[in-house]
Amino acid sequence: MSAPATLFASAIGAAAVTHTDSGPLQGRHMPVVTPGNVAECVEVVRIAARERIALYVRGGGSEPRTAKHEGPAALLCTTRLDQVIDHARDDLTFTAEAGLGLTAAQALLRTHGQRLPLSSRHAASTLGGILTRDAEGWTRKSCGMVRDQILGCTVVLGDGRVITEGSRLVKNVSGYNLTRLFGGARAAFGVVLSLTVRLKAQPQARRVSWHGAANPAAAFALAAQMHASIADAEVVRVRIEHSTTGQKCAVVLSLAGAKARVDEACAQADKLAGAPMLLPAAALQEGGTPQCVIEVRPADTSAATQALLAQAHCGSIDADIATGTVELLAPSAPTWTTAALQTLDSSLRGLEALVTFPANPDAANLQRNCCATPNPQVHSLLRGMAQRFDPSGVLEPGMHSWK
Amino acid sequence: MRTVPEPASNRIERAEPFGYPPRAVFTQQATDMPSANFFAALRAITGTERCITDPGLLLAYECDAITHLRTTPVAAVLPETRDEVVRIVQLCAQHGVPLTGRGAGTCLSGGAIASPGGILVAFPRMNRILQVDAANRIAVVQPGVINARLSQVLRPLGLAYMPDPSSQTACTLGGNVGENSGGPHCIKHGSTAASVLALEMVLADGSVAHIGHARGRTGGPDLRGLVVGSEGTLGLVTAITLRLERIPSTELTLLASYRDMRAACAAVSSIIAAGILPSALEALDDRTIAALEASGRESGYPRDAAAVLLIEFDGEAAAVRAEADATIALLHKADAIAVDEATDAAQRARLWRGRKGAFGAMGRLAPDLYVMDTVVPRSKLPEVLPRIGQICDELHLRLANVFHAGEGNLHPNISYDGRNPEEVQRVILAGKRIVELCLAAGGALSGEHGIGTEKLDYMPLMFDEASMAAMHTVREVFDAQKLFNPGKVLPTPRICAESAPPRHRGPHA
Ligand SMILES: Cc1cc2nc3c(=O)[nH]c(=O)nc-3n(C[C@H](O)[C@H](O)[C@@H](O)COP(=O)(O)OP(=O)(O)OC[C@H]3O[C@@H](n4cnc5c(N)ncnc54)[C@H](O)[C@@H]3O)c2cc1C
Ligand SMILES: Cc1cc2nc3c(=O)[nH]c(=O)nc-3n(C[C@H](O)[C@H](O)[C@H](O)COP(=O)(O)OP(=O)(O)OC[C@H]3O[C@@H](n4cnc5c(N)ncnc54)[C@H](O)[C@@H]3O)c2cc1C
């Protein structure tokens, strides 16, 4: 065993440490440490901080990544931190360890007529991964952003201290809201051990439908009409199935809620667009980790889609006109040449787009924020916090442009 | 360079300000006055008219809406532009003078008062709505815009800014950001943080940061969400980008009355447990109703009820009807005396007039009103509410309750006479006991009014040392010199150590 593997094995047991040849992060072979409980996870972070072993964190592993770090390193896997800590059914809150998979959590809650207002296309995504990636899915329009659903969390900071922020309450302004800071931070400041999320009731009825359109422009026009006239639609998305031989366009509409209302809204939609093809609810979250996600202001969704269509020659594009999110879904990554990225950048610059490549192992380097103004103050504040929370810099080196 | 003084410990004394009766107040004393050069430089930035130093005029700024906590600022400045704010911050940094942002001063936790020896930076002159982008449902505003004014401007466009503190006709959006304010309609639409997309903010070194983005995500840590609710301790906000919503097509309001508050609370718990999400779920008790009657405000609340619930639904008509019907059934199941339904705008407005006027009506019961703010899990309301009544009875205090029941956000309101120091001590003791009760029930210190100076000493009751230290770290990274609103939100580490739980002394004893 390599030195880091030995250290971790002696602290939490050899069974929790494996060494794969394939390399869990592209570009580097390193031991995979899978603590069996929160105390072991804290111990792993403390050892890493003391011994200056770089730690990369993996939840469900839906995002492949490359580790460029040269020194000793290990991959901390959270999947055994999967206990439900408190399901406060009557208070509509759910507290669980960060490695609990979203699919498992939703299955459990479904039996109680409840659900988490979170979504992912990847069956293995964990609650911790969704919080720390601020990973939005199809629930954003109807439930709000991920960051507004997470009420509190417990985190082991890079220096080994364990902190508990926020609460298990739906409303709380006591002290700084550090839970927000961990949202979207990946593991830059610490490893999330557990978190509390709001719950919602399962809708009484849902219908997901596919309304064909002649071309992208017609699909966007129809989607805009539906968005304007059915204010409470759960999802209004343009879908463009795109290949070298042609395009298939449609509006995917999801209506959910009280049965009477869903029936009424279905009639409204069908009057606008004719009888649709019905889809299973699971269709909203199929497709796997997107190859590219472009986020813009809602009114720019169509323009962002055009920019992506010009660069990505195969796969499907899902464009959510209510949230301004455009996703490219494809079984394999398109080659993002420098020239293609430059063209994408320049076509998106006026839109101030955020472009991420979740399924690409080189996502950290590819990510671009096509904003006109750089924001050095924000980076310096984030760097300042990372230096204090992770003074030995062991958490995910090379993964954050600002760290 | 002078270091910013830590606040002198709060102490009780008889203050005899002009114009109104003497009060027993907790004042914080300045340890040091800034130099004459400082004042000259301050006037050079804003001009004399917008730099108030006259002691008589500064009395208007010595407290916020929690009147027993006072500090007289050494000056109050009223900037008109972001550049003026930058220069004021730079000047204060250079002279080590603390500064506190101030909107309308309606804060209910003593957070909008100056720190000892410090100035107030008040934003009434930065009150422009800079942009309304209807297509993207976004507005960009200066911090001094009054909450209700934005809603008025948006209404003809069919748009609404949802967070609606009861003080919305006076409070500013900058103050709402400072406190992460809530309001009756926040149960469905979220407190202020859910509606803030981005902030322009002047940092301690005078640089201007752009935090968050109008499109929502930034692809990194959510600094925006950290700043909202930080009570002006991380910087001064000079522009705010807000998310707007469409005005709902249908609104329906219910008024349910109960023979006792416990039954009303049980009804609230059952509505939440059923997964119903009204757009408002408020509770008022009989003392509040009596105060409303006495004040002559026509609310239509039944006089014989011990508690009423005001419940609203918004959305599409069929969905609203279905939710209302399910709720009505639960209200009856919890033994409601009556459930009335208001569908037209005039009836709804009348019911809301009572709720929105409740604090004002209570203010007439006694010279002073202490509006407390704590939170408990919604399922704990039936057991906590009666205990709060007992605490106030034991201390011979007049309590009235009007609160955001659907979020478990309590507002025990204690009417008292601030001229009587002994009564003030009883009020503070009640506050402490209520906080302890709520924390023991799994609650939190504040749901929307913040920590300010009022609850500073209680922070270690809720957070352990490491969690508090992490908050201090954030503070240091933003503002190592502790220039912005020192002495608010975070107790000094010394106090932390002294007040490690369990503690048995009053917050300001
Ligand atoms: C806007 C957006 C949309 C996305 N859409 C999709 C989608 O539709 N489908 C999809 O599959 N993916 C999507 N992603 C990618 C997204 O990262 C994952 O889906 C997310 O859910 C990760 O879950 P995971 O458990 O698989 O995390 P992993 O892929 O294992 O890890 C992702 C990141 O989270 C960090 N992390 C994980 N757990 C913890 C923890 N406990 N503490 C600290 N850090 C942790 C890791 O450091 C890593 O950087 C999207 C991302 C974004 C930003
Ligand atoms: C009758 C009454 C009813 C109320 N009802 C509610 C309610 O329903 N819900 C609720 O949440 N609150 C309520 N409040 C409390 C209060 O109105 C809110 O906290 C409000 O947001 C304060 O706004 P303000 O403009 O008065 O800010 P202030 O009181 O002046 O300041 C509040 C905080 O924000 C900071 N601040 C102000 N401007 C800036 C800026 N530009 N940059 C940085 N920091 C700044 C201040 O330093 C202070 O810490 C009520 C108060 C009263 C008196």
CSV table of N, CA and C in Angstrom, one decimal, chain A residues 65-129:
chain,number,residue,atom,x,y,z
A,65,ARG,N,-13.7,13.6,-13.1
A,65,ARG,CA,-12.8,14.7,-13.0
A,65,ARG,C,-11.3,14.2,-13.2
A,66,THR,N,-10.5,15.2,-13.5
A,66,THR,CA,-9.1,15.0,-13.6
A,66,THR,C,-8.4,15.6,-12.5
A,67,ALA,N,-7.4,14.9,-11.9
A,67,ALA,CA,-6.6,15.4,-10.8
A,67,ALA,C,-5.2,15.7,-11.3
A,68,LYS,N,-4.9,17.0,-11.3
A,68,LYS,CA,-3.5,17.3,-11.8
A,68,LYS,C,-2.5,17.4,-10.7
A,69,HIS,N,-2.9,17.3,-9.5
A,69,HIS,CA,-2.0,17.4,-8.3
A,69,HIS,C,-0.9,16.3,-8.4
A,70,GLU,N,0.3,16.7,-8.0
A,70,GLU,CA,1.5,15.8,-8.1
A,70,GLU,C,1.7,15.0,-6.9
A,71,GLY,N,1.5,15.6,-5.7
A,71,GLY,CA,1.9,15.0,-4.4
A,71,GLY,C,1.0,13.9,-4.0
A,72,PRO,N,1.2,13.4,-2.7
A,72,PRO,CA,0.3,12.4,-2.2
A,72,PRO,C,-1.2,12.8,-2.2
A,73,ALA,N,-2.0,11.8,-2.6
A,73,ALA,CA,-3.4,12.2,-2.7
A,73,ALA,C,-4.3,10.9,-2.5
A,74,ALA,N,-5.6,11.2,-2.1
A,74,ALA,CA,-6.5,10.1,-2.0
A,74,ALA,C,-7.9,10.6,-2.4
A,75,LEU,N,-8.8,9.7,-2.8
A,75,LEU,CA,-10.1,10.0,-3.1
A,75,LEU,C,-11.0,9.6,-1.9
A,76,LEU,N,-11.7,10.6,-1.4
A,76,LEU,CA,-12.6,10.3,-0.2
A,76,LEU,C,-14.0,10.1,-0.8
A,77,CYS,N,-14.5,8.9,-0.6
A,77,CYS,CA,-15.8,8.6,-1.2
A,77,CYS,C,-16.9,8.6,-0.1
A,78,THR,N,-18.0,9.3,-0.3
A,78,THR,CA,-19.0,9.5,0.8
A,78,THR,C,-20.1,8.5,0.8
A,79,THR,N,-20.1,7.6,-0.1
A,79,THR,CA,-21.3,6.8,-0.3
A,79,THR,C,-21.7,5.9,0.9
A,80,ARG,N,-20.8,5.7,1.8
A,80,ARG,CA,-21.3,4.9,3.0
A,80,ARG,C,-21.9,5.8,4.1
A,81,LEU,N,-21.8,7.1,3.9
A,81,LEU,CA,-22.4,8.1,4.8
A,81,LEU,C,-23.8,8.2,4.3
A,82,ASP,N,-24.7,7.2,4.5
A,82,ASP,CA,-26.0,7.2,3.8
A,82,ASP,C,-27.1,7.0,4.8
A,83,GLN,N,-26.9,7.4,6.0
A,83,GLN,CA,-28.0,7.2,7.0
A,83,GLN,C,-29.0,8.4,7.0
A,84,VAL,N,-30.3,8.0,7.2
A,84,VAL,CA,-31.3,9.1,7.4
A,84,VAL,C,-31.2,9.4,8.9
A,85,ILE,N,-31.0,10.7,9.2
A,85,ILE,CA,-30.8,11.1,10.6
A,85,ILE,C,-32.2,11.5,11.2
A,86,ASP,N,-33.0,12.2,10.4
A,86,ASP,CA,-34.3,12.6,11.0
A,86,ASP,C,-35.3,12.9,9.8
A,87,HIS,N,-36.3,12.2,9.7
A,87,HIS,CA,-37.4,12.5,8.8
A,87,HIS,C,-38.5,13.1,9.6
A,88,ALA,N,-38.5,14.5,9.7
A,88,ALA,CA,-39.6,15.1,10.4
A,88,ALA,C,-40.8,15.3,9.5
A,89,ARG,N,-41.5,14.2,9.4
A,89,ARG,CA,-42.7,14.2,8.5
A,89,ARG,C,-43.6,15.3,8.6
A,90,ASP,N,-44.0,15.7,9.8
A,90,ASP,CA,-45.0,16.7,10.0
A,90,ASP,C,-44.4,18.1,9.9
A,91,ASP,N,-43.1,18.2,9.9
A,91,ASP,CA,-42.5,19.5,9.8
A,91,ASP,C,-42.0,19.7,8.4
A,92,LEU,N,-42.1,18.7,7.6
A,92,LEU,CA,-41.6,18.7,6.2
A,92,LEU,C,-40.1,19.1,6.1
A,93,THR,N,-39.3,18.4,6.9
A,93,THR,CA,-37.8,18.5,6.8
A,93,THR,C,-37.2,17.1,6.8
A,94,PHE,N,-36.1,17.0,6.2
A,94,PHE,CA,-35.4,15.7,6.1
A,94,PHE,C,-33.9,15.9,6.3
A,95,THR,N,-33.4,15.2,7.3
A,95,THR,CA,-31.9,15.4,7.6
A,95,THR,C,-31.3,14.0,7.4
A,96,ALA,N,-30.2,14.0,6.6
A,96,ALA,CA,-29.5,12.8,6.2
A,96,ALA,C,-28.1,13.0,6.1
A,97,GLU,N,-27.3,11.9,6.1
A,97,GLU,CA,-25.9,12.1,5.8
A,97,GLU,C,-25.7,12.4,4.3
A,98,ALA,N,-24.5,13.0,4.0
A,98,ALA,CA,-24.3,13.6,2.7
A,98,ALA,C,-24.2,12.6,1.6
A,99,GLY,N,-23.8,11.4,1.9
A,99,GLY,CA,-23.6,10.4,0.9
A,99,GLY,C,-24.9,9.7,0.5
A,100,LEU,N,-26.0,10.0,1.1
A,100,LEU,CA,-27.3,9.3,0.7
A,100,LEU,C,-27.6,9.7,-0.7
A,101,GLY,N,-27.9,8.7,-1.5
A,101,GLY,CA,-28.3,8.9,-2.9
A,101,GLY,C,-29.7,9.6,-3.0
A,102,LEU,N,-29.8,10.5,-4.0
A,102,LEU,CA,-31.1,11.1,-4.2
A,102,LEU,C,-32.2,10.1,-4.5
A,103,THR,N,-31.8,9.1,-5.3
A,103,THR,CA,-32.8,8.1,-5.7
A,103,THR,C,-33.4,7.4,-4.5
A,104,ALA,N,-32.4,7.0,-3.6
A,104,ALA,CA,-32.8,6.2,-2.4
A,104,ALA,C,-33.7,7.1,-1.5
A,105,ALA,N,-33.3,8.3,-1.4
A,105,ALA,CA,-34.0,9.2,-0.5
A,105,ALA,C,-35.4,9.5,-1.1
A,106,GLN,N,-35.5,9.7,-2.4
A,106,GLN,CA,-36.9,9.9,-3.0
A,106,GLN,C,-37.7,8.7,-2.8
A,107,ALA,N,-37.1,7.5,-3.0
A,107,ALA,CA,-37.9,6.3,-2.9
A,107,ALA,C,-38.5,6.1,-1.5
A,108,LEU,N,-37.7,6.4,-0.5
A,108,LEU,CA,-38.2,6.4,0.9
A,108,LEU,C,-39.3,7.4,1.1
A,109,LEU,N,-39.1,8.6,0.7
A,109,LEU,CA,-40.1,9.6,0.9
A,109,LEU,C,-41.4,9.4,0.2
A,110,ARG,N,-41.3,8.8,-1.0
A,110,ARG,CA,-42.5,8.5,-1.8
A,110,ARG,C,-43.5,7.7,-1.0
A,111,THR,N,-43.0,6.8,-0.1
A,111,THR,CA,-43.9,6.0,0.6
A,111,THR,C,-44.6,6.8,1.7
A,112,HIS,N,-44.1,8.0,1.9
A,112,HIS,CA,-44.8,8.9,2.9
A,112,HIS,C,-45.6,10.0,2.1
A,113,GLY,N,-45.7,9.9,0.8
A,113,GLY,CA,-46.4,10.9,0.0
A,113,GLY,C,-45.6,12.2,-0.1
A,114,GLN,N,-44.2,12.1,0.1
A,114,GLN,CA,-43.4,13.3,0.1
A,114,GLN,C,-42.3,13.2,-0.8
A,115,ARG,N,-41.5,14.3,-1.1
A,115,ARG,CA,-40.4,14.3,-2.0
A,115,ARG,C,-39.4,15.4,-1.6
A,116,LEU,N,-38.2,15.2,-2.0
A,116,LEU,CA,-37.2,16.3,-1.9
A,116,LEU,C,-37.3,17.2,-3.2
A,117,PRO,N,-37.3,18.5,-3.0
A,117,PRO,CA,-37.4,19.4,-4.2
A,117,PRO,C,-36.1,19.5,-4.9
A,118,LEU,N,-35.5,18.4,-5.2
A,118,LEU,CA,-34.2,18.3,-5.9
A,118,LEU,C,-34.3,17.3,-7.0
A,119,SER,N,-33.4,17.4,-8.0
A,119,SER,CA,-33.5,16.5,-9.1
A,119,SER,C,-32.1,16.3,-9.7
A,120,SER,N,-31.9,15.1,-10.4
A,120,SER,CA,-30.7,14.9,-11.1
A,120,SER,C,-30.9,13.9,-12.2
A,121,ARG,N,-30.2,14.0,-13.2
A,121,ARG,CA,-30.3,13.0,-14.3
A,121,ARG,C,-29.5,11.7,-14.0
A,122,HIS,N,-28.7,11.8,-13.0
A,122,HIS,CA,-27.8,10.7,-12.7
A,122,HIS,C,-28.3,9.9,-11.5
A,123,ALA,N,-28.6,8.7,-11.6
A,123,ALA,CA,-29.3,7.9,-10.5
A,123,ALA,C,-28.5,7.9,-9.3
A,124,ALA,N,-27.1,8.0,-9.4
A,124,ALA,CA,-26.3,7.9,-8.2
A,124,ALA,C,-26.0,9.2,-7.5
A,125,SER,N,-26.4,10.3,-8.0
A,125,SER,CA,-26.1,11.6,-7.3
A,125,SER,C,-26.5,11.6,-5.9
A,126,THR,N,-25.6,12.1,-5.0
A,126,THR,CA,-25.9,12.2,-3.6
A,126,THR,C,-26.4,13.5,-3.2
A,127,LEU,N,-26.9,13.6,-2.0
A,127,LEU,CA,-27.4,14.9,-1.5
A,127,LEU,C,-26.3,15.9,-1.3
A,128,GLY,N,-25.1,15.4,-0.8
A,128,GLY,CA,-23.9,16.2,-0.7
A,128,GLY,C,-23.4,16.7,-2.0
A,129,GLY,N,-23.4,15.9,-3.0
A,129,GLY,CA,-23.0,16.3,-4.3
A,129,GLY,C,-23.9,17.4,-4.9
